[in-house]
């Protein structure tokens, strides 16, 4: 089945700096890659997603890049703010009998004021 | 709120109890999911329902039994659980099997 690896597991940055989280996936047929943000005690919420027909997508301070050849995708957060502190999960769609999401293990991002 | 409601929010049960988790979505979606979230581990997919039919069962122990009576409701029936089953159980729904998934707030389960 699909395997998604996420790095780093923890990341601390100063407010205003950029943060980058990387994920690799194993199933070359995967075609949908969302990123979820989960604040402490709250539900995971989608912040951005990308499909395999594009290489980059941006939404204000957040961007995602996809390299299909290398089978990796990354989340970029610029001008980080304390409210960006959360756990971020990447995921990839799994081409089994039903297309499901396989999640990475998460990155705890801490933005220091 | 995302339109996906889970009850109860917290549950403490003994190993011999039987309880049920409930999930309800008001988004008109046709796929629903149960996930288990344990500390420092990836979200683990347990069950997938599409149009009220179970599509995938990822080798979940039989002490977890799902039920999907209609496209808006999903249950997870629990019996004779183990302490290692303590976790946050998240429900999600999506308009299709590949599309964006919207999560509920979860049920924090503790098995004593």
CSV table of C-alpha atoms in Angstrom, one decimal:
chain,number,residue,atom,x,y,z
A,1,UNK,CA,0.0,0.0,0.0
A,2,UNK,CA,0.9,3.7,0.1
A,3,UNK,CA,3.5,4.9,2.4
A,4,UNK,CA,3.9,8.6,3.3
A,5,UNK,CA,6.9,9.8,5.2
A,6,UNK,CA,7.0,13.3,6.7
A,7,UNK,CA,10.0,15.4,8.0
A,8,UNK,CA,10.8,16.9,10.3
A,9,UNK,CA,8.7,15.7,13.2
A,10,UNK,CA,9.3,19.0,15.1
A,11,UNK,CA,10.2,22.4,13.8
A,12,UNK,CA,10.8,25.7,15.6
A,13,UNK,CA,11.1,29.0,13.8
A,14,UNK,CA,11.3,32.6,14.8
A,15,UNK,CA,8.2,34.7,14.0
A,16,UNK,CA,8.6,36.1,10.5
A,17,UNK,CA,10.8,33.4,9.2
A,18,UNK,CA,9.8,30.7,6.8
A,19,UNK,CA,9.0,27.1,7.5
A,20,UNK,CA,9.2,24.1,5.2
A,21,UNK,CA,7.8,20.6,5.8
A,22,UNK,CA,8.6,17.8,3.4
A,23,UNK,CA,6.8,14.6,2.5
A,24,UNK,CA,7.6,11.6,0.3
A,25,UNK,CA,5.2,9.1,-1.0
A,26,UNK,CA,5.6,5.6,-2.5
A,27,UNK,CA,2.6,5.1,-4.9
A,28,UNK,CA,3.4,6.7,-8.2
A,29,UNK,CA,-0.3,6.6,-9.1
A,30,UNK,CA,-1.2,9.0,-6.2
A,31,UNK,CA,-2.7,12.1,-7.7
A,32,UNK,CA,-4.0,14.2,-4.8
A,33,UNK,CA,-2.0,15.7,-2.0
A,34,UNK,CA,-3.7,17.7,0.8
A,35,UNK,CA,-2.1,19.4,3.8
A,36,UNK,CA,-4.0,19.6,7.1
A,37,UNK,CA,-3.4,21.8,10.2
A,38,UNK,CA,-4.4,20.5,13.6
A,39,UNK,CA,-4.3,23.0,16.5
A,40,UNK,CA,-4.1,21.6,20.0
A,41,UNK,CA,-7.4,19.9,21.0
A,42,UNK,CA,-9.0,20.7,17.6
A,43,UNK,CA,-9.9,18.9,14.5
A,44,UNK,CA,-7.6,18.6,11.4
A,45,UNK,CA,-8.5,21.3,8.9
A,46,UNK,CA,-7.5,21.4,5.3
A,47,UNK,CA,-5.2,24.4,4.5
A,48,UNK,CA,-4.1,23.7,1.0
A,49,UNK,CA,-4.1,20.8,-1.5
A,50,UNK,CA,-2.5,20.1,-4.9
A,51,UNK,CA,-3.3,17.6,-7.7
A,52,UNK,CA,-0.8,15.9,-9.8
A,53,UNK,CA,-1.4,18.0,-12.9
A,54,UNK,CA,0.3,21.0,-11.3
A,55,UNK,CA,3.6,21.6,-9.8
A,56,UNK,CA,2.9,24.4,-7.4
A,57,UNK,CA,0.0,26.1,-5.7
A,58,UNK,CA,0.0,29.2,-3.5
A,59,UNK,CA,-2.6,30.7,-1.2
A,60,UNK,CA,-1.3,33.9,0.5
A,61,UNK,CA,1.5,32.8,2.9
A,62,UNK,CA,1.1,29.1,2.2
A,63,UNK,CA,2.4,27.3,-0.8
A,64,UNK,CA,2.8,23.6,-1.8
A,65,UNK,CA,5.2,22.2,-4.4
A,66,UNK,CA,5.0,18.8,-6.0
A,67,UNK,CA,7.8,16.8,-7.7
A,68,UNK,CA,6.1,13.8,-9.3
A,69,UNK,CA,9.3,12.4,-10.6
A,70,UNK,CA,10.9,12.3,-7.2
A,71,UNK,CA,7.6,11.6,-5.5
A,72,UNK,CA,7.8,14.3,-2.9
A,73,UNK,CA,5.8,17.4,-2.0
A,74,UNK,CA,6.5,20.2,0.4
A,75,UNK,CA,4.6,22.8,2.4
A,76,UNK,CA,6.0,26.3,2.6
A,77,UNK,CA,4.8,28.9,5.1
A,78,UNK,CA,6.3,32.4,4.8
A,79,UNK,CA,6.2,35.2,7.3
A,80,UNK,CA,5.3,32.8,10.1
A,81,UNK,CA,3.1,34.0,12.9
A,82,UNK,CA,2.5,32.5,16.4
A,83,UNK,CA,-1.0,31.4,15.3
A,84,UNK,CA,0.7,29.1,12.7
A,85,UNK,CA,1.9,26.9,15.6
A,86,UNK,CA,0.1,23.6,15.2
A,87,UNK,CA,0.7,20.0,14.0
A,88,UNK,CA,0.7,19.8,10.2
A,89,UNK,CA,-0.1,16.6,8.4
A,90,UNK,CA,0.5,15.8,4.7
A,91,UNK,CA,-1.4,13.1,2.9
A,92,UNK,CA,-1.5,11.3,-0.4
A,93,UNK,CA,-4.3,9.5,-2.1
A,94,UNK,CA,-4.0,5.8,-2.3
A,95,UNK,CA,-4.9,4.0,-5.4
A,96,UNK,CA,-6.5,0.9,-3.8
A,97,UNK,CA,-9.9,-0.4,-4.4
A,98,UNK,CA,-11.2,2.8,-3.0
A,99,UNK,CA,-9.1,6.0,-3.2
A,100,UNK,CA,-8.2,6.9,0.4
A,101,UNK,CA,-5.9,9.3,2.0
A,102,UNK,CA,-2.7,8.0,3.7
A,103,UNK,CA,-1.4,10.5,6.2
A,104,UNK,CA,2.2,11.4,7.2
A,105,UNK,CA,3.1,11.2,10.9
A,106,UNK,CA,2.8,15.0,11.4
A,107,UNK,CA,5.1,17.9,12.1
A,108,UNK,CA,4.8,20.0,15.3
A,109,UNK,CA,5.5,23.5,14.2
A,110,UNK,CA,6.3,26.1,16.9
A,111,UNK,CA,6.6,29.8,15.9
A,112,UNK,CA,8.5,31.7,18.6
A,113,UNK,CA,7.5,35.3,19.1
B,1,UNK,CA,-17.8,24.1,12.6
B,2,UNK,CA,-17.2,22.0,9.5
B,3,UNK,CA,-20.7,20.4,9.4
B,4,UNK,CA,-19.4,17.2,10.8
B,5,UNK,CA,-20.6,16.5,14.4
B,6,UNK,CA,-19.3,13.8,16.6
B,7,UNK,CA,-20.7,12.6,20.0
B,8,UNK,CA,-19.7,12.1,22.6
B,9,UNK,CA,-16.7,14.4,22.8
B,10,UNK,CA,-15.2,12.3,25.6
B,11,UNK,CA,-15.8,8.7,26.7
B,12,UNK,CA,-14.4,6.6,29.5
B,13,UNK,CA,-15.2,2.9,29.4
B,14,UNK,CA,-14.2,-0.3,31.0
B,15,UNK,CA,-12.9,-3.2,29.0
B,16,UNK,CA,-16.2,-5.1,29.4
B,17,UNK,CA,-18.4,-2.2,28.4
B,18,UNK,CA,-20.3,-1.7,25.1
B,19,UNK,CA,-20.6,1.9,23.8
B,20,UNK,CA,-21.1,3.6,20.4
B,21,UNK,CA,-19.6,6.7,18.8
B,22,UNK,CA,-21.8,8.7,16.6
B,23,UNK,CA,-21.0,10.9,13.6
B,24,UNK,CA,-23.4,13.1,11.7
B,25,UNK,CA,-22.6,15.3,8.6
B,26,UNK,CA,-24.9,18.0,7.2
B,27,UNK,CA,-22.9,18.6,4.0
B,28,UNK,CA,-24.6,16.3,1.6
B,29,UNK,CA,-21.5,14.2,1.2
B,30,UNK,CA,-21.6,10.6,0.1
B,31,UNK,CA,-18.4,9.2,1.7
B,32,UNK,CA,-17.7,8.9,5.4
B,33,UNK,CA,-14.6,7.7,7.3
B,34,UNK,CA,-13.5,6.6,10.7
B,35,UNK,CA,-9.9,7.4,11.8
B,36,UNK,CA,-7.9,6.6,14.9
B,37,UNK,CA,-5.4,9.1,16.1
B,38,UNK,CA,-2.9,8.0,18.7
B,39,UNK,CA,-0.1,10.2,20.2
B,40,UNK,CA,2.9,10.6,17.9
B,41,UNK,CA,1.4,8.3,15.2
B,42,UNK,CA,-0.1,9.1,11.8
B,43,UNK,CA,-3.9,9.2,11.4
B,44,UNK,CA,-4.9,5.6,10.9
B,45,UNK,CA,-7.8,4.9,8.5
B,46,UNK,CA,-10.2,2.4,10.0
B,47,UNK,CA,-13.3,2.3,7.8
B,48,UNK,CA,-14.6,3.9,4.6
B,49,UNK,CA,-18.2,4.1,3.6
B,50,UNK,CA,-19.3,5.3,0.2
B,51,UNK,CA,-23.0,5.6,-0.5
B,52,UNK,CA,-23.7,3.7,2.7
B,53,UNK,CA,-21.7,0.7,1.6
B,54,UNK,CA,-18.4,-0.3,3.3
B,55,UNK,CA,-15.6,0.2,0.8
B,56,UNK,CA,-12.6,-0.5,2.8
B,57,UNK,CA,-11.8,-2.2,6.2
B,58,UNK,CA,-8.2,-1.8,7.0
B,59,UNK,CA,-7.8,-4.9,9.1
B,60,UNK,CA,-9.4,-3.4,12.1
B,61,UNK,CA,-10.1,-5.7,15.1
B,62,UNK,CA,-13.6,-7.1,15.3
B,63,UNK,CA,-14.1,-5.3,18.6
B,64,UNK,CA,-14.7,-2.2,16.4
B,65,UNK,CA,-17.9,-2.5,14.4
B,66,UNK,CA,-19.1,0.3,12.1
B,67,UNK,CA,-22.6,1.0,11.0
B,68,UNK,CA,-23.8,3.4,8.3
B,69,UNK,CA,-27.6,3.5,8.2
B,70,UNK,CA,-27.7,6.4,5.7
B,71,UNK,CA,-25.4,8.8,4.0
B,72,UNK,CA,-25.6,11.4,6.9
B,73,UNK,CA,-24.9,9.1,9.8
B,74,UNK,CA,-22.0,6.9,10.8
B,75,UNK,CA,-21.6,4.9,14.0
B,76,UNK,CA,-18.7,3.0,15.6
B,77,UNK,CA,-19.8,0.3,18.0
B,78,UNK,CA,-17.3,-0.6,20.6
B,79,UNK,CA,-17.1,-3.8,22.8
B,80,UNK,CA,-14.5,-5.5,24.9
B,81,UNK,CA,-11.9,-2.9,24.1
B,82,UNK,CA,-8.3,-2.9,25.3
B,83,UNK,CA,-6.3,-0.1,27.0
B,84,UNK,CA,-4.3,0.3,23.8
B,85,UNK,CA,-7.5,1.4,22.0
B,86,UNK,CA,-7.5,4.6,24.0
B,87,UNK,CA,-7.1,7.4,21.4
B,88,UNK,CA,-8.9,10.2,19.6
B,89,UNK,CA,-11.4,8.8,17.1
B,90,UNK,CA,-12.1,11.1,14.2
B,91,UNK,CA,-14.9,11.0,11.7
B,92,UNK,CA,-14.6,12.6,8.3
B,93,UNK,CA,-16.8,13.1,5.3
B,94,UNK,CA,-16.2,14.0,1.6
B,95,UNK,CA,-18.2,14.6,-1.5
B,96,UNK,CA,-16.3,11.7,-3.2
B,97,UNK,CA,-13.7,9.2,-2.3
B,98,UNK,CA,-10.8,11.3,-3.4
B,99,UNK,CA,-12.0,14.8,-2.6
B,100,UNK,CA,-11.4,17.0,0.4
B,101,UNK,CA,-12.2,15.4,3.7
B,102,UNK,CA,-13.9,17.4,6.4
B,103,UNK,CA,-13.2,16.2,10.0
B,104,UNK,CA,-15.3,16.2,13.1
B,105,UNK,CA,-13.9,17.3,16.4
B,106,UNK,CA,-13.4,13.7,17.5
B,107,UNK,CA,-14.2,11.6,20.5
B,108,UNK,CA,-11.5,11.2,23.1
B,109,UNK,CA,-11.8,7.6,24.2
B,110,UNK,CA,-10.1,6.2,27.4
B,111,UNK,CA,-10.3,2.5,28.1
B,112,UNK,CA,-9.6,1.5,31.7
